[in-house]
Amino acid sequence: MKKLVSFFEIPSVDFNRAVKFYEVILGIEIPAHDWGSEKMAFFPEIDGECSGSISWSEDFNPSKDGVLIHLSCEDINSTLSLIEKNGGKIHTPKTKIEAEGRGYFALFIDSEGNRLGLYSDK
């Protein structure tokens, strides 16, 4: 079976602000491309495949009630701190997953109004 999630797109209202938000909170560079009616900034490839992007088009709008994607991070608390300092909001603080050995999660609202999750082993 192939990986369960093939690709994700995080919608944005202010494309440049959203790209900067994710670059800062994840500590990565996200190359942006502008095709006029659509803009996309692609997350780094893993094993030669791109997992997702930040996207902008006129009919693709952020929502805190839409699909929930969890992003991996090393330290949820420090990532949550970066989220708040860069225009995001904490929705659910760091929480232990009840199944033993499954790590921790948190939920946040990004700079564009999307609800996303964080996941960490510790």
PDB file of C-alpha atoms in Angstrom:
ATOM      1  CA  MET A   1       0.000   0.000   0.000  1.00  0.00           C
ATOM      2  CA  LYS A   2       1.224   3.507  -0.788  1.00  0.00           C
ATOM      3  CA  LYS A   3       1.352   6.139   1.943  1.00  0.00           C
ATOM      4  CA  LEU A   4      -2.125   7.068   3.058  1.00  0.00           C
ATOM      5  CA  VAL A   5      -1.784  10.818   2.466  1.00  0.00           C
ATOM      6  CA  SER A   6      -0.618  11.595  -1.059  1.00  0.00           C
ATOM      7  CA  PHE A   7      -0.525  15.411  -0.981  1.00  0.00           C
ATOM      8  CA  PHE A   8      -2.000  18.236   1.071  1.00  0.00           C
ATOM      9  CA  GLU A   9      -2.660  21.895   0.313  1.00  0.00           C
ATOM     10  CA  ILE A  10      -2.981  24.527   3.020  1.00  0.00           C
ATOM     11  CA  PRO A  11      -5.064  27.432   1.687  1.00  0.00           C
ATOM     12  CA  SER A  12      -3.973  31.017   2.304  1.00  0.00           C
ATOM     13  CA  VAL A  13      -5.459  34.491   2.120  1.00  0.00           C
ATOM     14  CA  ASP A  14      -2.105  36.304   2.249  1.00  0.00           C
ATOM     15  CA  PHE A  15       0.256  33.914   0.436  1.00  0.00           C
ATOM     16  CA  ASN A  16       3.545  35.569   1.452  1.00  0.00           C
ATOM     17  CA  ARG A  17       2.490  35.827   5.101  1.00  0.00           C
ATOM     18  CA  ALA A  18       1.503  32.132   5.136  1.00  0.00           C
ATOM     19  CA  VAL A  19       4.798  31.026   3.563  1.00  0.00           C
ATOM     20  CA  LYS A  20       6.773  33.049   6.119  1.00  0.00           C
ATOM     21  CA  PHE A  21       4.640  31.658   8.978  1.00  0.00           C
ATOM     22  CA  TYR A  22       5.435  28.038   8.069  1.00  0.00           C
ATOM     23  CA  GLU A  23       9.082  28.737   7.311  1.00  0.00           C
ATOM     24  CA  VAL A  24       9.522  30.245  10.789  1.00  0.00           C
ATOM     25  CA  ILE A  25       7.562  27.703  12.829  1.00  0.00           C
ATOM     26  CA  LEU A  26       9.089  24.686  11.033  1.00  0.00           C
ATOM     27  CA  GLY A  27      12.573  26.139  10.542  1.00  0.00           C
ATOM     28  CA  ILE A  28      12.648  25.291   6.813  1.00  0.00           C
ATOM     29  CA  GLU A  29      12.669  27.045   3.449  1.00  0.00           C
ATOM     30  CA  ILE A  30       9.536  26.687   1.343  1.00  0.00           C
ATOM     31  CA  PRO A  31      10.141  27.692  -2.293  1.00  0.00           C
ATOM     32  CA  ALA A  32       7.264  29.670  -3.785  1.00  0.00           C
ATOM     33  CA  HIS A  33       5.941  29.671  -7.355  1.00  0.00           C
ATOM     34  CA  ASP A  34       3.522  32.170  -8.890  1.00  0.00           C
ATOM     35  CA  TRP A  35       1.446  31.140 -11.913  1.00  0.00           C
ATOM     36  CA  GLY A  36      -0.761  34.234 -11.907  1.00  0.00           C
ATOM     37  CA  SER A  37      -4.141  32.728 -10.990  1.00  0.00           C
ATOM     38  CA  GLU A  38      -2.506  30.259  -8.611  1.00  0.00           C
ATOM     39  CA  LYS A  39       0.438  30.388  -6.195  1.00  0.00           C
ATOM     40  CA  MET A  40       2.039  27.419  -4.461  1.00  0.00           C
ATOM     41  CA  ALA A  41       4.940  27.022  -2.039  1.00  0.00           C
ATOM     42  CA  PHE A  42       6.085  23.412  -1.791  1.00  0.00           C
ATOM     43  CA  PHE A  43       7.202  21.770   1.432  1.00  0.00           C
ATOM     44  CA  PRO A  44      10.568  19.951   1.230  1.00  0.00           C
ATOM     45  CA  GLU A  45      10.650  16.587  -0.494  1.00  0.00           C
ATOM     46  CA  ILE A  46      10.919  13.385   1.522  1.00  0.00           C
ATOM     47  CA  ASP A  47      12.325  10.367  -0.312  1.00  0.00           C
ATOM     48  CA  GLY A  48      12.000  12.290  -3.585  1.00  0.00           C
ATOM     49  CA  GLU A  49       8.334  13.180  -3.108  1.00  0.00           C
ATOM     50  CA  CYS A  50       6.702  16.449  -2.108  1.00  0.00           C
ATOM     51  CA  SER A  51       4.056  15.903   0.558  1.00  0.00           C
ATOM     52  CA  GLY A  52       2.219  19.210   0.254  1.00  0.00           C
ATOM     53  CA  SER A  53       2.068  22.942  -0.285  1.00  0.00           C
ATOM     54  CA  ILE A  54       0.759  26.280   0.854  1.00  0.00           C
ATOM     55  CA  SER A  55      -1.611  27.388  -1.879  1.00  0.00           C
ATOM     56  CA  TRP A  56      -3.463  30.471  -3.022  1.00  0.00           C
ATOM     57  CA  SER A  57      -6.194  30.828  -5.626  1.00  0.00           C
ATOM     58  CA  GLU A  58      -9.366  32.915  -5.652  1.00  0.00           C
ATOM     59  CA  ASP A  59     -11.701  30.034  -4.809  1.00  0.00           C
ATOM     60  CA  PHE A  60      -9.554  28.138  -2.250  1.00  0.00           C
ATOM     61  CA  ASN A  61     -10.260  29.520   1.219  1.00  0.00           C
ATOM     62  CA  PRO A  62      -8.857  28.745   4.681  1.00  0.00           C
ATOM     63  CA  SER A  63     -11.133  27.181   7.278  1.00  0.00           C
ATOM     64  CA  LYS A  64     -10.683  26.231  10.903  1.00  0.00           C
ATOM     65  CA  ASP A  65     -13.357  23.530  10.454  1.00  0.00           C
ATOM     66  CA  GLY A  66     -11.921  21.717   7.413  1.00  0.00           C
ATOM     67  CA  VAL A  67      -9.489  18.840   7.032  1.00  0.00           C
ATOM     68  CA  LEU A  68      -7.112  18.338   9.966  1.00  0.00           C
ATOM     69  CA  ILE A  69      -3.470  17.761   9.062  1.00  0.00           C
ATOM     70  CA  HIS A  70      -0.832  17.051  11.719  1.00  0.00           C
ATOM     71  CA  LEU A  71       2.710  18.300  11.116  1.00  0.00           C
ATOM     72  CA  SER A  72       5.660  16.577  12.785  1.00  0.00           C
ATOM     73  CA  CYS A  73       7.937  18.634  15.014  1.00  0.00           C
ATOM     74  CA  GLU A  74      10.758  17.971  17.467  1.00  0.00           C
ATOM     75  CA  ASP A  75       9.374  19.986  20.389  1.00  0.00           C
ATOM     76  CA  ILE A  76       5.696  20.916  20.520  1.00  0.00           C
ATOM     77  CA  ASN A  77       6.136  23.566  23.232  1.00  0.00           C
ATOM     78  CA  SER A  78       8.798  25.532  21.332  1.00  0.00           C
ATOM     79  CA  THR A  79       6.801  25.217  18.083  1.00  0.00           C
ATOM     80  CA  LEU A  80       3.660  26.493  19.837  1.00  0.00           C
ATOM     81  CA  SER A  81       5.688  29.459  21.096  1.00  0.00           C
ATOM     82  CA  LEU A  82       6.778  30.240  17.528  1.00  0.00           C
ATOM     83  CA  ILE A  83       3.178  29.924  16.333  1.00  0.00           C
ATOM     84  CA  GLU A  84       1.974  32.559  18.803  1.00  0.00           C
ATOM     85  CA  LYS A  85       4.882  34.902  17.988  1.00  0.00           C
ATOM     86  CA  ASN A  86       4.120  34.692  14.253  1.00  0.00           C
ATOM     87  CA  GLY A  87       0.399  35.403  14.101  1.00  0.00           C
ATOM     88  CA  GLY A  88      -1.038  31.978  14.942  1.00  0.00           C
ATOM     89  CA  LYS A  89      -3.153  30.902  17.919  1.00  0.00           C
ATOM     90  CA  ILE A  90      -3.104  27.839  20.122  1.00  0.00           C
ATOM     91  CA  HIS A  91      -6.359  25.860  19.834  1.00  0.00           C
ATOM     92  CA  THR A  92      -5.449  22.818  21.999  1.00  0.00           C
ATOM     93  CA  PRO A  93      -2.233  22.801  24.067  1.00  0.00           C
ATOM     94  CA  LYS A  94       0.245  19.915  24.092  1.00  0.00           C
ATOM     95  CA  THR A  95      -1.713  16.790  25.026  1.00  0.00           C
ATOM     96  CA  LYS A  96      -0.525  13.223  25.602  1.00  0.00           C
ATOM     97  CA  ILE A  97      -2.132  10.729  23.231  1.00  0.00           C
ATOM     98  CA  GLU A  98      -3.897   8.177  25.429  1.00  0.00           C
ATOM     99  CA  ALA A  99      -2.556   5.093  23.620  1.00  0.00           C
ATOM    100  CA  GLU A 100       0.769   4.149  25.226  1.00  0.00           C
ATOM    101  CA  GLY A 101       3.883   5.159  23.286  1.00  0.00           C
ATOM    102  CA  ARG A 102       2.017   7.282  20.732  1.00  0.00           C
ATOM    103  CA  GLY A 103       3.469  10.649  21.693  1.00  0.00           C
ATOM    104  CA  TYR A 104       1.785  14.040  21.915  1.00  0.00           C
ATOM    105  CA  PHE A 105      -0.349  16.381  19.839  1.00  0.00           C
ATOM    106  CA  ALA A 106      -1.489  19.997  19.858  1.00  0.00           C
ATOM    107  CA  LEU A 107      -3.833  21.966  17.617  1.00  0.00           C
ATOM    108  CA  PHE A 108      -3.337  25.513  16.353  1.00  0.00           C
ATOM    109  CA  ILE A 109      -4.871  28.112  14.069  1.00  0.00           C
ATOM    110  CA  ASP A 110      -2.336  29.331  11.508  1.00  0.00           C
ATOM    111  CA  SER A 111      -1.812  32.882  10.243  1.00  0.00           C
ATOM    112  CA  GLU A 112      -4.528  32.323   7.610  1.00  0.00           C
ATOM    113  CA  GLY A 113      -7.259  30.857   9.852  1.00  0.00           C
ATOM    114  CA  ASN A 114      -6.661  27.143   9.119  1.00  0.00           C
ATOM    115  CA  ARG A 115      -6.803  24.639  11.994  1.00  0.00           C
ATOM    116  CA  LEU A 116      -3.843  22.227  11.969  1.00  0.00           C
ATOM    117  CA  GLY A 117      -2.188  19.828  14.354  1.00  0.00           C
ATOM    118  CA  LEU A 118       1.325  19.161  15.587  1.00  0.00           C
ATOM    119  CA  TYR A 119       2.695  15.736  16.489  1.00  0.00           C
ATOM    120  CA  SER A 120       5.800  14.788  18.451  1.00  0.00           C
ATOM    121  CA  ASP A 121       7.111  11.627  20.075  1.00  0.00           C
ATOM    122  CA  LYS A 122       8.099  13.628  23.174  1.00  0.00           C
TER     123      LYS A 122
END
